[in-house]
Structure formats: C-alpha cells, structure tokens
XYZ file of C-alpha atoms in Angstrom:
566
model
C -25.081 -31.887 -17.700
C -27.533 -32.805 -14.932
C -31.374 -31.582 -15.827
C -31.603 -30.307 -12.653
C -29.192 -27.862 -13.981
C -31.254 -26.314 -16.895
C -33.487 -24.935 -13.977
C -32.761 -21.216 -13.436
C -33.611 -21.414 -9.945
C -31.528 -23.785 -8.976
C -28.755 -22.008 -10.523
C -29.653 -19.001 -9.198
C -29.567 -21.477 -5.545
C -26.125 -22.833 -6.504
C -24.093 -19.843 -7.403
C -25.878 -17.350 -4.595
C -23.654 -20.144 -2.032
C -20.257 -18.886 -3.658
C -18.650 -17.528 -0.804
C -17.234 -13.781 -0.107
C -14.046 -14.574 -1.807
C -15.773 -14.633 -5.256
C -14.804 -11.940 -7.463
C -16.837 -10.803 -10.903
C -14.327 -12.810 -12.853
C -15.400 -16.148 -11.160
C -19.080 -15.124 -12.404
C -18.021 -13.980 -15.854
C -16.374 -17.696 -16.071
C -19.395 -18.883 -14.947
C -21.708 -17.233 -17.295
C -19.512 -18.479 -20.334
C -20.347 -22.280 -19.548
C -23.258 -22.412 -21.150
C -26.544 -20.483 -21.822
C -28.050 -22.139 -19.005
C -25.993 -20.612 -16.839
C -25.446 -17.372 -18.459
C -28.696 -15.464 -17.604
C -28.283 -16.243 -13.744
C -24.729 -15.700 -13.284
C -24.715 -12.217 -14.936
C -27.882 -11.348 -13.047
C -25.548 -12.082 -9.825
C -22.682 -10.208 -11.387
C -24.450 -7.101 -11.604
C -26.784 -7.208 -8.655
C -23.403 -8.243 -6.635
C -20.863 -6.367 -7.456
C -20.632 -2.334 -7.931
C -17.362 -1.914 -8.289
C -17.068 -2.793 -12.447
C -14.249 -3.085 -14.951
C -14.982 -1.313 -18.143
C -14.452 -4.049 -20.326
C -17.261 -5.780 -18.698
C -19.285 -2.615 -19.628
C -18.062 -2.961 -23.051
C -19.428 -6.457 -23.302
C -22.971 -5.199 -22.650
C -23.169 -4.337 -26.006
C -24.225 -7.043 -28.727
C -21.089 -8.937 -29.713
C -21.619 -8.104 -33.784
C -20.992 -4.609 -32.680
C -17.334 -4.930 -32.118
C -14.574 -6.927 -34.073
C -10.862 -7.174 -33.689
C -8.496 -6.482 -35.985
C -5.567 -8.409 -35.841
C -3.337 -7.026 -38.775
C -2.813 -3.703 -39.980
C -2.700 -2.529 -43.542
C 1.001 -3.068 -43.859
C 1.060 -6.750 -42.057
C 1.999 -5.406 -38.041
C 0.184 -6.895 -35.635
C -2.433 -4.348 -34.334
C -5.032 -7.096 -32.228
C -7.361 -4.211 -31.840
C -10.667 -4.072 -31.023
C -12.782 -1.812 -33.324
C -16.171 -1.150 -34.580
C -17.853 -3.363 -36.819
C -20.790 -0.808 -37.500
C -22.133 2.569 -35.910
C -24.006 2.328 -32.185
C -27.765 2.387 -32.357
C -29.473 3.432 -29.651
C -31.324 -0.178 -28.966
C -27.538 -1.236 -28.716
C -27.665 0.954 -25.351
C -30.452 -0.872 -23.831
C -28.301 -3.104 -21.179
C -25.717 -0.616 -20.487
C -28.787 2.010 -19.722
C -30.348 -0.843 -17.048
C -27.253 -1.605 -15.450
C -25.572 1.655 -15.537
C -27.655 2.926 -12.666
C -26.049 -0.339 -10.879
C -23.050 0.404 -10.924
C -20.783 2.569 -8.208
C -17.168 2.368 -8.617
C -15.665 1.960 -12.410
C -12.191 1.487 -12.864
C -10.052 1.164 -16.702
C -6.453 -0.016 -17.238
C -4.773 -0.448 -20.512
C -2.573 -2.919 -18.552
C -5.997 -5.092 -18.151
C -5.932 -8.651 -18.109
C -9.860 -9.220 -18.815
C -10.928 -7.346 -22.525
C -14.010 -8.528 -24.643
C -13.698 -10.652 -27.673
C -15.322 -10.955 -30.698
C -18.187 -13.941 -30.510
C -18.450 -16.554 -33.376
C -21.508 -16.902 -35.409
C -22.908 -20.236 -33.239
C -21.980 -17.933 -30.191
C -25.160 -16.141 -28.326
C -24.904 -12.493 -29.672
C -25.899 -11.263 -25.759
C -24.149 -12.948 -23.831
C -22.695 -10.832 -20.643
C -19.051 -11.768 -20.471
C -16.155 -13.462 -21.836
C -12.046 -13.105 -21.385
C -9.854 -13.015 -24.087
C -7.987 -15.492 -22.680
C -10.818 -18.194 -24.211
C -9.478 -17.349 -27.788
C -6.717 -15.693 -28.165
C -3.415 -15.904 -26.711
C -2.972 -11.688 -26.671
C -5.480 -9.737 -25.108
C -6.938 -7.250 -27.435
C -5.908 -3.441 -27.485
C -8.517 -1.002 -26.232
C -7.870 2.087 -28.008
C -8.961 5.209 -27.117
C -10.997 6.343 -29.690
C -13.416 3.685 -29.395
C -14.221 5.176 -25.954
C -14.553 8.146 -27.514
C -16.703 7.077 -30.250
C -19.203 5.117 -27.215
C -19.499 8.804 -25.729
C -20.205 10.617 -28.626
C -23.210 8.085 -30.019
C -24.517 7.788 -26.537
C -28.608 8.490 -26.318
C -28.231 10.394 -23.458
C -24.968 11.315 -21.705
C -22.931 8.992 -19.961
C -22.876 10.659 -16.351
C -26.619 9.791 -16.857
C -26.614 6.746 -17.131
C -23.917 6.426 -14.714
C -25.636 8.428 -12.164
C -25.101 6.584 -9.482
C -20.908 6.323 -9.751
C -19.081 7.107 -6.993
C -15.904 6.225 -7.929
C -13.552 6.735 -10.877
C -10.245 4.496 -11.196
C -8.348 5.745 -14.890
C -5.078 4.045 -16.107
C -4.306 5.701 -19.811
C -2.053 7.739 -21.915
C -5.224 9.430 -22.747
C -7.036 10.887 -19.831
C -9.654 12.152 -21.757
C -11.134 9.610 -22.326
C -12.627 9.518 -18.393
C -13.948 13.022 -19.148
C -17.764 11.380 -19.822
C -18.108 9.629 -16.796
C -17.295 12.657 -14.813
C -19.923 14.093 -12.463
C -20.405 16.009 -9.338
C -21.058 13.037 -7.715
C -17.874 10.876 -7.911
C -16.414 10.674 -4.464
C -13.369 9.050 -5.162
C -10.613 9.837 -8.511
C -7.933 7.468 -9.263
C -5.912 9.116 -12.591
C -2.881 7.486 -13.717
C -0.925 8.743 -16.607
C 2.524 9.531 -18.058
C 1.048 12.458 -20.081
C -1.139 15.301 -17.972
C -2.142 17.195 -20.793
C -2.842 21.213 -20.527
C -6.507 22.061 -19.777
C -7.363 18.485 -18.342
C -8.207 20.221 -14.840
C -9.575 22.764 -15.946
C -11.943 19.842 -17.716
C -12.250 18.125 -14.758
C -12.677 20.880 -12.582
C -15.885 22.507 -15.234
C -17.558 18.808 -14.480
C -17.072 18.935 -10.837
C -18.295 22.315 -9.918
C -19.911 21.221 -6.739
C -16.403 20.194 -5.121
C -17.496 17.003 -3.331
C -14.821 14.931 -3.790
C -13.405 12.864 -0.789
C -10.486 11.332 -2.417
C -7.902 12.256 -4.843
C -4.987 9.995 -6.001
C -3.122 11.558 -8.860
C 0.198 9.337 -9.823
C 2.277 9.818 -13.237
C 4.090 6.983 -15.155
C 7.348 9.331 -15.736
C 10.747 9.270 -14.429
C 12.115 12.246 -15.175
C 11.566 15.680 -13.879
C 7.885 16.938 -14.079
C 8.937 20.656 -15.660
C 10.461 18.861 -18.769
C 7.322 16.613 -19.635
C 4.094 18.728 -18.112
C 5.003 21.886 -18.126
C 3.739 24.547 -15.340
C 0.930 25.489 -16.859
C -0.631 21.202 -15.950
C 1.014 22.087 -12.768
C -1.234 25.495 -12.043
C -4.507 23.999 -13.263
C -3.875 21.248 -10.433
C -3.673 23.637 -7.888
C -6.974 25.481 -9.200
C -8.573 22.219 -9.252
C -7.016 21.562 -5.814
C -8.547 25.386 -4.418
C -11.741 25.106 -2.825
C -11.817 21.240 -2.694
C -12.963 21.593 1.207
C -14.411 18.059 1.236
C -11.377 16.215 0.415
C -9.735 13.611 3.169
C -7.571 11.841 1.705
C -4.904 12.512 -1.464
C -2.076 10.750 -2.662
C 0.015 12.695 -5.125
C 3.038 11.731 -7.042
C 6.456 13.256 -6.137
C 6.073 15.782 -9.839
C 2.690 17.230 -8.238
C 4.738 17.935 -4.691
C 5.218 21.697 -6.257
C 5.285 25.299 -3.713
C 1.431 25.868 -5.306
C 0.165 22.577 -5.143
C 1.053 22.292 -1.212
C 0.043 25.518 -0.395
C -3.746 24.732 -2.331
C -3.471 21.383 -0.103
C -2.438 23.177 3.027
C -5.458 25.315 3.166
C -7.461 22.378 3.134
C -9.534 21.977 6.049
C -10.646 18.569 5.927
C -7.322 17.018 4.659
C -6.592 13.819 6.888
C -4.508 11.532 5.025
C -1.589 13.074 2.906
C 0.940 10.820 0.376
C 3.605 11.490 -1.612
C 4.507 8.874 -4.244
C 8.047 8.821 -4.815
C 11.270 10.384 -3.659
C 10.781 13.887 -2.104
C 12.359 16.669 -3.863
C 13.627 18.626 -0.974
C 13.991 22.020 -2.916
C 10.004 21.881 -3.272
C 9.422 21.629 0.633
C 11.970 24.016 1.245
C 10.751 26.644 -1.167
C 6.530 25.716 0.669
C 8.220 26.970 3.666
C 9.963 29.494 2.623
C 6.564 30.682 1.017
C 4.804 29.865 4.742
C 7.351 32.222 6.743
C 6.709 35.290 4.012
C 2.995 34.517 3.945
C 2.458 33.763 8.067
C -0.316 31.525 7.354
C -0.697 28.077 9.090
C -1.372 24.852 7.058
C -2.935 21.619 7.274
C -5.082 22.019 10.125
C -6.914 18.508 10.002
C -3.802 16.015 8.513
C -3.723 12.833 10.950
C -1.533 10.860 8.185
C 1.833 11.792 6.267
C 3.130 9.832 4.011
C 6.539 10.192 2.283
C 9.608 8.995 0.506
C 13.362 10.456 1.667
C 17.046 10.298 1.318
C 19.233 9.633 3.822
C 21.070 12.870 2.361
C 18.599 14.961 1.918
C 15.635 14.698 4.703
C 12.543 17.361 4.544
C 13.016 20.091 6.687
C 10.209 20.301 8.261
C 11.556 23.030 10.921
C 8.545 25.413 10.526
C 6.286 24.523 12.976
C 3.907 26.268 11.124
C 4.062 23.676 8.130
C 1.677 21.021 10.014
C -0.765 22.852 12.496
C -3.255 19.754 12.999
C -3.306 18.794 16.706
C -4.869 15.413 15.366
C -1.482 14.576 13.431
C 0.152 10.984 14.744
C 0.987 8.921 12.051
C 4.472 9.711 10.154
C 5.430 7.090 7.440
C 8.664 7.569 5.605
C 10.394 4.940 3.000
C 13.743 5.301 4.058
C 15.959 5.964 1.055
C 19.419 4.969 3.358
C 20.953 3.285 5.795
C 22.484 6.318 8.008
C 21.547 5.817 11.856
C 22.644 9.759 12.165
C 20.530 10.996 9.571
C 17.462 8.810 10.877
C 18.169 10.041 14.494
C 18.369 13.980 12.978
C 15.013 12.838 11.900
C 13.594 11.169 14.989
C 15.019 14.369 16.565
C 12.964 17.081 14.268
C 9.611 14.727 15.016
C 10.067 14.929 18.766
C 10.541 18.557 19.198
C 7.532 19.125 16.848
C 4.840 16.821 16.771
C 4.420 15.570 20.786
C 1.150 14.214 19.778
C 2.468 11.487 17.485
C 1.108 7.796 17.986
C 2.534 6.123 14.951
C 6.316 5.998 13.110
C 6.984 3.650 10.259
C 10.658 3.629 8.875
C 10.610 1.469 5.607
C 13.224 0.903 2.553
C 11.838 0.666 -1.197
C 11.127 -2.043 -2.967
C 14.194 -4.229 -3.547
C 16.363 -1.552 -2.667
C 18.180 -4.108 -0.329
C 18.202 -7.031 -2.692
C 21.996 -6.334 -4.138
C 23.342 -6.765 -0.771
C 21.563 -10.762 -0.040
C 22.700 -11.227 -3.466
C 26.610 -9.800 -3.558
C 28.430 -12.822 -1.944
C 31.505 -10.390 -2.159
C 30.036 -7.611 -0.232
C 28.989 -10.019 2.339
C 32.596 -11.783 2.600
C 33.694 -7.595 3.433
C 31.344 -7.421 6.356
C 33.101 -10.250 8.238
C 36.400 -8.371 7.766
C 36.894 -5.865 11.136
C 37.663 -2.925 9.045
C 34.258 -3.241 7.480
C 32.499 -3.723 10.668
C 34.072 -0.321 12.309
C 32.552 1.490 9.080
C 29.332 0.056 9.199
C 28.940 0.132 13.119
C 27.721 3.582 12.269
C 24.683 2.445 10.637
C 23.677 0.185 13.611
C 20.174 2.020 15.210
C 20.911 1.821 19.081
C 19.435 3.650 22.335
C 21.168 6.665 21.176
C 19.171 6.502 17.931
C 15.939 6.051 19.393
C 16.335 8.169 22.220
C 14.753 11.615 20.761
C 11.544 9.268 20.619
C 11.356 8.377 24.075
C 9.980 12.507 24.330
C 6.604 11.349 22.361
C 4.981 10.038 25.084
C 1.606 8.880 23.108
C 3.727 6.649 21.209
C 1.917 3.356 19.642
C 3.591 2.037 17.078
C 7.220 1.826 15.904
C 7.730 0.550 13.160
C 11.913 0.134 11.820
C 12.893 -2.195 8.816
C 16.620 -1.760 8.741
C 19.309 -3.619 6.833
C 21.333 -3.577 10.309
C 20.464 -5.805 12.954
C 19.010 -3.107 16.090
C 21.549 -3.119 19.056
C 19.525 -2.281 22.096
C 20.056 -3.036 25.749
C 17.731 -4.047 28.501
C 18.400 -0.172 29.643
C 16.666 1.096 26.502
C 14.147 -1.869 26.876
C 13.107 -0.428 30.128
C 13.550 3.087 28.569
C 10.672 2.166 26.109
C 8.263 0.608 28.704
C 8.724 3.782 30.830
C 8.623 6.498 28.129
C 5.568 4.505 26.090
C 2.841 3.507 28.583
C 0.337 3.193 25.526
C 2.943 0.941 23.023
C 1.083 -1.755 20.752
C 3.005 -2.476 18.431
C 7.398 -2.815 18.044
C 8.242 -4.025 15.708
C 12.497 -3.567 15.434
C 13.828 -5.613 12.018
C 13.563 -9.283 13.425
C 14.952 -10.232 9.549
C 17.352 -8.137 9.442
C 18.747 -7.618 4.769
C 22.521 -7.904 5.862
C 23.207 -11.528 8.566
C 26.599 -10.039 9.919
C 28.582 -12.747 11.455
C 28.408 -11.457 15.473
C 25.617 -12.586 17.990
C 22.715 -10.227 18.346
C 22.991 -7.735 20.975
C 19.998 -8.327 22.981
C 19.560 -11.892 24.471
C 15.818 -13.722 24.730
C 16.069 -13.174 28.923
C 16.326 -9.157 28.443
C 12.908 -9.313 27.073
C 11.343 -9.516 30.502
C 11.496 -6.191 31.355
C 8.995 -5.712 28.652
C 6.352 -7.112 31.179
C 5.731 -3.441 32.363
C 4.292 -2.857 28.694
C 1.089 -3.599 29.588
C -0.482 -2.819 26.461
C 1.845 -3.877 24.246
C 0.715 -6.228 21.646
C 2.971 -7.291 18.933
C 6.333 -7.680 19.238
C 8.809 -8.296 16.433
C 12.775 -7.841 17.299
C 16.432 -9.758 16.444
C 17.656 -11.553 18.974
C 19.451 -13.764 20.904
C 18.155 -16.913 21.842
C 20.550 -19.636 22.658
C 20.756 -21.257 26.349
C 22.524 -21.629 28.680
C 23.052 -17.373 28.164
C 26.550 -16.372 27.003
C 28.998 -14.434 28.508
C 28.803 -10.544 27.823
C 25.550 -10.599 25.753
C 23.056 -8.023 27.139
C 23.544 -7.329 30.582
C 26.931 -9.620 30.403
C 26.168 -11.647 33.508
C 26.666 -15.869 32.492
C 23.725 -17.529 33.746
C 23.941 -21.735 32.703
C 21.122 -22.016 34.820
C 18.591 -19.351 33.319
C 16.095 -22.106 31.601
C 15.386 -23.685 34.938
C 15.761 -20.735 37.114
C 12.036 -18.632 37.756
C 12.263 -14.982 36.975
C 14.164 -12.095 39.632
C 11.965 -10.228 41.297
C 13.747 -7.184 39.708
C 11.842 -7.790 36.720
C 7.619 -6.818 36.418
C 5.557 -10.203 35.905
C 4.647 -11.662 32.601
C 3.473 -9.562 29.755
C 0.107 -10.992 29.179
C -1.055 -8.217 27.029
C 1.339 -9.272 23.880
C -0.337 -11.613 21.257
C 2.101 -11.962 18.763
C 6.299 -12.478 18.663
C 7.779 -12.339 15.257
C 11.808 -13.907 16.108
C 12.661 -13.553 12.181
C 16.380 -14.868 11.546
C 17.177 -14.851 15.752
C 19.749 -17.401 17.088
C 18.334 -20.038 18.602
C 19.782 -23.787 19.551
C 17.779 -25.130 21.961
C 13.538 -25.091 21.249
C 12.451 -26.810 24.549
C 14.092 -24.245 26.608
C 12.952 -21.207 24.607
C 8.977 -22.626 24.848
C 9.471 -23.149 28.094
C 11.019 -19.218 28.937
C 8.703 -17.904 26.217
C 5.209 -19.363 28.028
C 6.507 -17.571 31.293
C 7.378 -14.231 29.693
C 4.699 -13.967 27.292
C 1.592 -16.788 28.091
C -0.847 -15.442 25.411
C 1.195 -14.651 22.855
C 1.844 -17.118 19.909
C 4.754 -16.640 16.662
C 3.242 -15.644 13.376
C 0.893 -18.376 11.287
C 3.637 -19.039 8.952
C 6.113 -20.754 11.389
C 4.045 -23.306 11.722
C 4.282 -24.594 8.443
C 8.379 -24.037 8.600
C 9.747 -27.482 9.079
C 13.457 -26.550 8.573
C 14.179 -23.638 11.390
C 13.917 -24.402 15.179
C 11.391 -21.348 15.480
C 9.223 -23.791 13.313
C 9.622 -26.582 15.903
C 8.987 -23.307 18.922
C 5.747 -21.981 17.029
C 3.957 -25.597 16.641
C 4.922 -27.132 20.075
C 3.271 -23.134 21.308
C 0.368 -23.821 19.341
C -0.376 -27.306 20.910
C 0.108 -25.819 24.017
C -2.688 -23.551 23.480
C-alpha cells in the first residue's frame, strides 16, 4: 500500500469523493481493509448516513464482548451469536456518541449483514465487519440478546436514541423494539407473524404524545387473523389507532382490515394515504358500512390515496357515499385479483358515480399471478381454437369497459395491466381526448400475459387523434403497426399509401406534449416507415431506454434510429 495512504486526511479526501450511490455497506467494506482506513471510513459512516442497521449498532461494542456459538449441547447447529461476558458500562461508550446520530433504525432477522466474532490479531474496536468475511452462514440474532443490551443499558435506550425518528422491526418477537420506543418516532414499520396481546397497549404507554406520521403494520400469516391473534390484538390496535390525529399515511395488512380498526382510521383527520396489504375480505367492508349507515357518521375526511387488493368475484362495495368523504381523494389503486372485463367495468362504474374528483386509476394483477398462462403451452394452443376465443372475448376491456370513466373528467392517469390485449377504436380514442382534457399518463397493457394469435385492434395511424391530448405525456398501448394498413383494422379503410401520404385534416396536429411511447409486443414489419409516421405524430417523444439496447425486435431498430434523430 501506497504511503500516501497511511495519511488520514487523504483518506478522509478519497472516500468523501464516493458518489451518492454509496451505501453504509460500501463503507463498512471499506473500514475492514485495514486500520488505516478504518478510523476514517467509520467516521464517514456515521456522520453520513442516519438511517442504521442494528447489527451495525451491535458492532459498536468491543468485539470480546460477543462470541458465536456454532453447536449446541446436543451437536445441532445453532451459529448464534451470544455473550461472552456481562455489558459494562465503558462498553456503552460508542453506542452513547453515536446514538444521538442516528435517525431511522431498522432490524430484520432475514438480514444479510450480522457482526462476527474478531480473532485475537484482529483490532478489538473496529466499527464493522459482515459475516460473509468468515463464515459461510450468517449468524442468528436472537432475541434475548436484545433484551439483555436493554436491560444492562446505563441509561435507557430512547436516551441515547433521542434523536430516532424512525423505527423499521422484522421479528417473531416484537418486543424486542419496545426500548427504542419514544414519543418522538415519526415513522413505525412492525412486521411479524405473531402480534402478541398487550403489545399496543405497550406501544401505545410509550407513545403517549400521539405524533406519529406513519404506520405500516404487515403480518407474516396466511391464514385467517381470528385463529392466530385473537380479538383482543385486534382491539388494542384500534385503541392505539384512536386519537392518532397526526398520522398520514398507514399501510395495514388485510388481518388488521377489521369493522373497529376502519372505523378508528376513518375518524382520522389527517389520514392521506391508506393501504391494504393483501386480498380484501369483503365481509369486513361490508360489515364498516353497515356500522356507518347505523352510526350516520362520515369517514375519512382527508384520504387522497387508496390502496387495495380485490377479486374479480367479490369487489368492495363501496356504495355508501358516506364511506370516503375527502374532497381531496384521486388516486384509486387496486391489484386486480381477475380477468373479468364486467366485473372491472361494475367497478369503473361504482368510481364514477362516486368519486368525480378522481385524477388517478391503477388496475394491476399480483405477482406472478399470470405466469401459468406464458408457461402452459397447452392453454395457449386452446386460445387459437374459435371456441376458446368466443369465451374469452368477454374478458377483452373495450370502449364499453372504459366508458363509465369517461364521467371523471379530472382524469390523469390510467393505468390497466391486463392479460388481454385492449380492443379500442379511434371512436373511444377521441372519446378519451374529449372526456380527459388534463390526461398524462395511458398507459393500456402494451405487453399484453396472453399473445392471442389475431392482429391488434387498433392500428399505429388511429393514434393521431390523440394529438388533441395536449397534455398527455406517456403513452403505452398494443398495437398495430405494420404498413401498408390492412384491410378492416381500426377504422377498416385500406390505405397502401398511408407511409407517404401527410396527415387528413380531420385529424388535430401532432401531439407534441407526449415524451414517451412504450409499443411492448405491437406488430410491426416495416421500421423506416413507422420512424418516419411516428416523428410526425409524436416529434418529442422517444420509446423507453431499454429498446435501445434490444438488438433482436424491430422496435429496437425504431427506438435507436429515434434517438439519432434527436
């Protein structure tokens, strides 16, 4: 190693020039080359980042405090870290300085970063390490060692964590986060398959002020809540929940979504952002408004966001308009447990005669829920037989589907991923440009999960009418792209002169405003003639970043020769 090297300002030089990508691992790796560059890259660590794993607190402690313990009594491996000897109090003397430093604290037991036990020619104080260095499994963090920190603490651990402002918790023992509670965490993250009884009430004794800002509760269970937490867990939420009048933003999973625990959310007044993790149980919302009509009270005056998963067979009622008062509420975000154009237009239909005032509608599926179609060759061989394509020309979204929108006028963004490709028109093109004069953002399944074997429905030349959308920034649909236009696709009218010919006057001018086209899986044979439309249609816009690294599609070869042009 260069001399220069061994000189802790230069160090300090060096690893300040680390640009804003560097995370408090890349500095812990850095502190372990050497004790040269140990002392400055843990002073960076901590004067650079607030938000803290608690293994890294754990390894402010001197390493001969802590050993693992590989094997239990009976020969199972255990690899668990435990105490070598009691806590003293000069043992506390790093974690008291830095403490104060630190703002947001977060714990998993699914960590990838633990401490490790040093060697004897290892520096006993040296900030970091990663188990990955020695040993091949990462070292269990029970429980009780937390525990044990807490109880032989000088002074108690909100004080030296005074400053914490937010809490993240992943354990089977939530408990164990008790100590670090104070009045003036801001943000709770608890995650846990096991809500024991009393744990709000806990919580709740710690926080008496109320000032929290952000609650995220989720649960690691897949069965029904009343089986495994009981009502009691379920009425010391609510308590907790009572009162909270400084809370924006919660995120509950679908075993909290109980009568109680949306009526304590309901009277909220500052709730703005509102998530349910998981698949809606419909009896719950239908029993909250059952409650609302008996009780003639109005809820959620403040909520701008909803978040929420449903079936296809069982949507939320939502027919009390009294259930969401807020005349701020405009985004609606629903994974889509389905693929029943009927049941999503019932929906679209219950939104419109509601909520006017909505800007924002995001239709998703789960995770993977699509993948067994892409991967059943057989179930794709039955959608190129006609008998199959009658059944599922129900599930096709078309202007019929989408028409109940065309009432919300403030419209921004629609969002639709759909295993269908969309089947749409130029007539409910133009509908859309008339009915939403302030649309960013449409974005209709340009990839769609199920390829079926007919052309798409709405052709690359329908997309002019779209120049009327004048604010209308991203655009993402399924189409038709091929040239010269066939016969009976869109408005049906063969045109083997359309790439040469300049645009009808029927149509408005270009739409300058959009800045983005995402084409997905649309047909396409000719790229010359598509650049050449697409630059008249659409002269600022460009196809996303990652065509232009896709040398095997001819939307690759239409993104670069775009990007040259520009």
């Amino acid at each position: 190693m260069h001399a220069a090297l061994g000189i802790t300002e230069i160090l300090l030089h060096i690893l300040e020039q680390l640009d804003g990508s560097t995370t408090w691992q890349d500095l812990a790796r850095c502190a372990q080359v050497c004790r040269s560059f140990r002392g400055p890259a843990t002073e960076l660590l901590w004067n650079g980042f607030t938000e803290i794993p608690f293994s890294a607190v754990l390894n402010l402690f001197p390493r001969d405090l802590f050993a693992i313990r590989h094997r239990g009594s009976d020969g199972s491996l255990l690899n668990r870290q435990e105490f070598r000897r009691r806590p003293l109090p000069r043992d506390w003397n790093k974690v008291r300085l830095r403490g104060p430093q630190t703002r947001k604290l977060y714990h998993s037991e699914t960590a990838t970063h633990s401490p490790t036990v040093a060697t004897d020619s290892q520096d006993r104080t040296a900030g970091f390490n990663t188990s990955q260095v020695y040993f091949r499994l990462r070292p269990h963090l029970p429980q009780a060692l937390i525990q044990s920190l807490a109880f032989h603490a000088p002074v108690p651990l909100q004080s030296i964590f005074g400053n914490l402002r937010s809490l993240d918790w992943t354990s089977s023992d939530l408990y164990c986060c008790l100590p670090f509670i104070s009045d003036s965490i801001e943000r709770l993250t608890l995650c846990s398959e096991d809500y024991e009884l009393g744990f709000f009430q806990e919580l709740e004794a710690r926080m008496p002020g109320k000032r929290l800002k952000e609650l995220r509760v989720t649960s690691r269970v897949g069965v029904d809540v009343d089986s495994l937490m009981g009502e009691d867990c379920l009425d010391d939420l609510r308590s907790f929940l009572v009162g909270s009048n400084q809370l924006r933003r919660v995120a509950l999973d679908r075993h909290f979504a109980t009568s109680g625990v949306l009526r304590a959310l309901g009277a909220l007044e500052r709730l703005e952002h509102l998530e349910f993790i998981g698949k809606f149980y419909e009896t719950m919302w239908t029993v909250y408004e059952e409650d609302l009509r008996n009780a003639e009270v109005q809820t959620f005056p403040a909520l701008q966001v909803l978040i929420m998963t449903i079936n296809s067979k069982s949507l939320p009622p939502l027919r009390n308009p009294r259930t969401i008062v807020s005349e701020r509420f405009s985004d609606f975000k629903v994974i889509y447990n389905g693929n029943s154009a009927a049941s999503l237009q019932d929906l679209f239909t219950t939104l419109s005669s509601k909520w006017l005032g909505l800007r924002v509608i995001n239709i998703n599926p789960p995770i993977n829920f699509y993948e067994f179609i892409e991967g059943d060759v057989k179930m794709q061989e039955l959608y190129q037989k006609p008998h199959r394509m009658d059944r599922i020309a129900r599930s096709f979204i078309a202007e019929e589907t989408l028409k109940p929108l065309f009432q919300l006028t403030l419209l921004e963004e629609l969002i639709i991923e759909w295993p269908y490709p969309v089947r749409l028109e130029t007539k409910a093109l133009t509908a859309m440009v008339t009915s939403w004069p302030n649309l960013r953002s449409l974005y209709l399944t340009p990839t769609p999960y199920v390829i079926l074997p007919e052309r798409p429905f709405t052709h690359f030349e329908d997309l002019r009418v779209l120049g009327g959308a004048k604010r209308l920034e991203r655009l993402a649909l399924y189409i038709d792209a091929t040239y010269p236009r066939p016969a009976g696709i869109g408005e049906g009218v063969p045109d083997s002169h359309a790439s040469s010919r300049h645009m009808s006057t029927n149509y408005p001018g270009p739409c300058s405003s959009l800045q983005s086209f995402d084409p997905g899986y649309s047909w396409i044979n000719s790229p010359q003639v598509v650049v050449s439309r697409f630059k008249t249609m659409f002269p600022n816009a460009t196809l996303p970043k990652w065509r232009l690294e896709d040398r095997t599609s001819r939307w690759g070869d239409v993104a670069r020769r775009i990007w040259y042009m520009l």
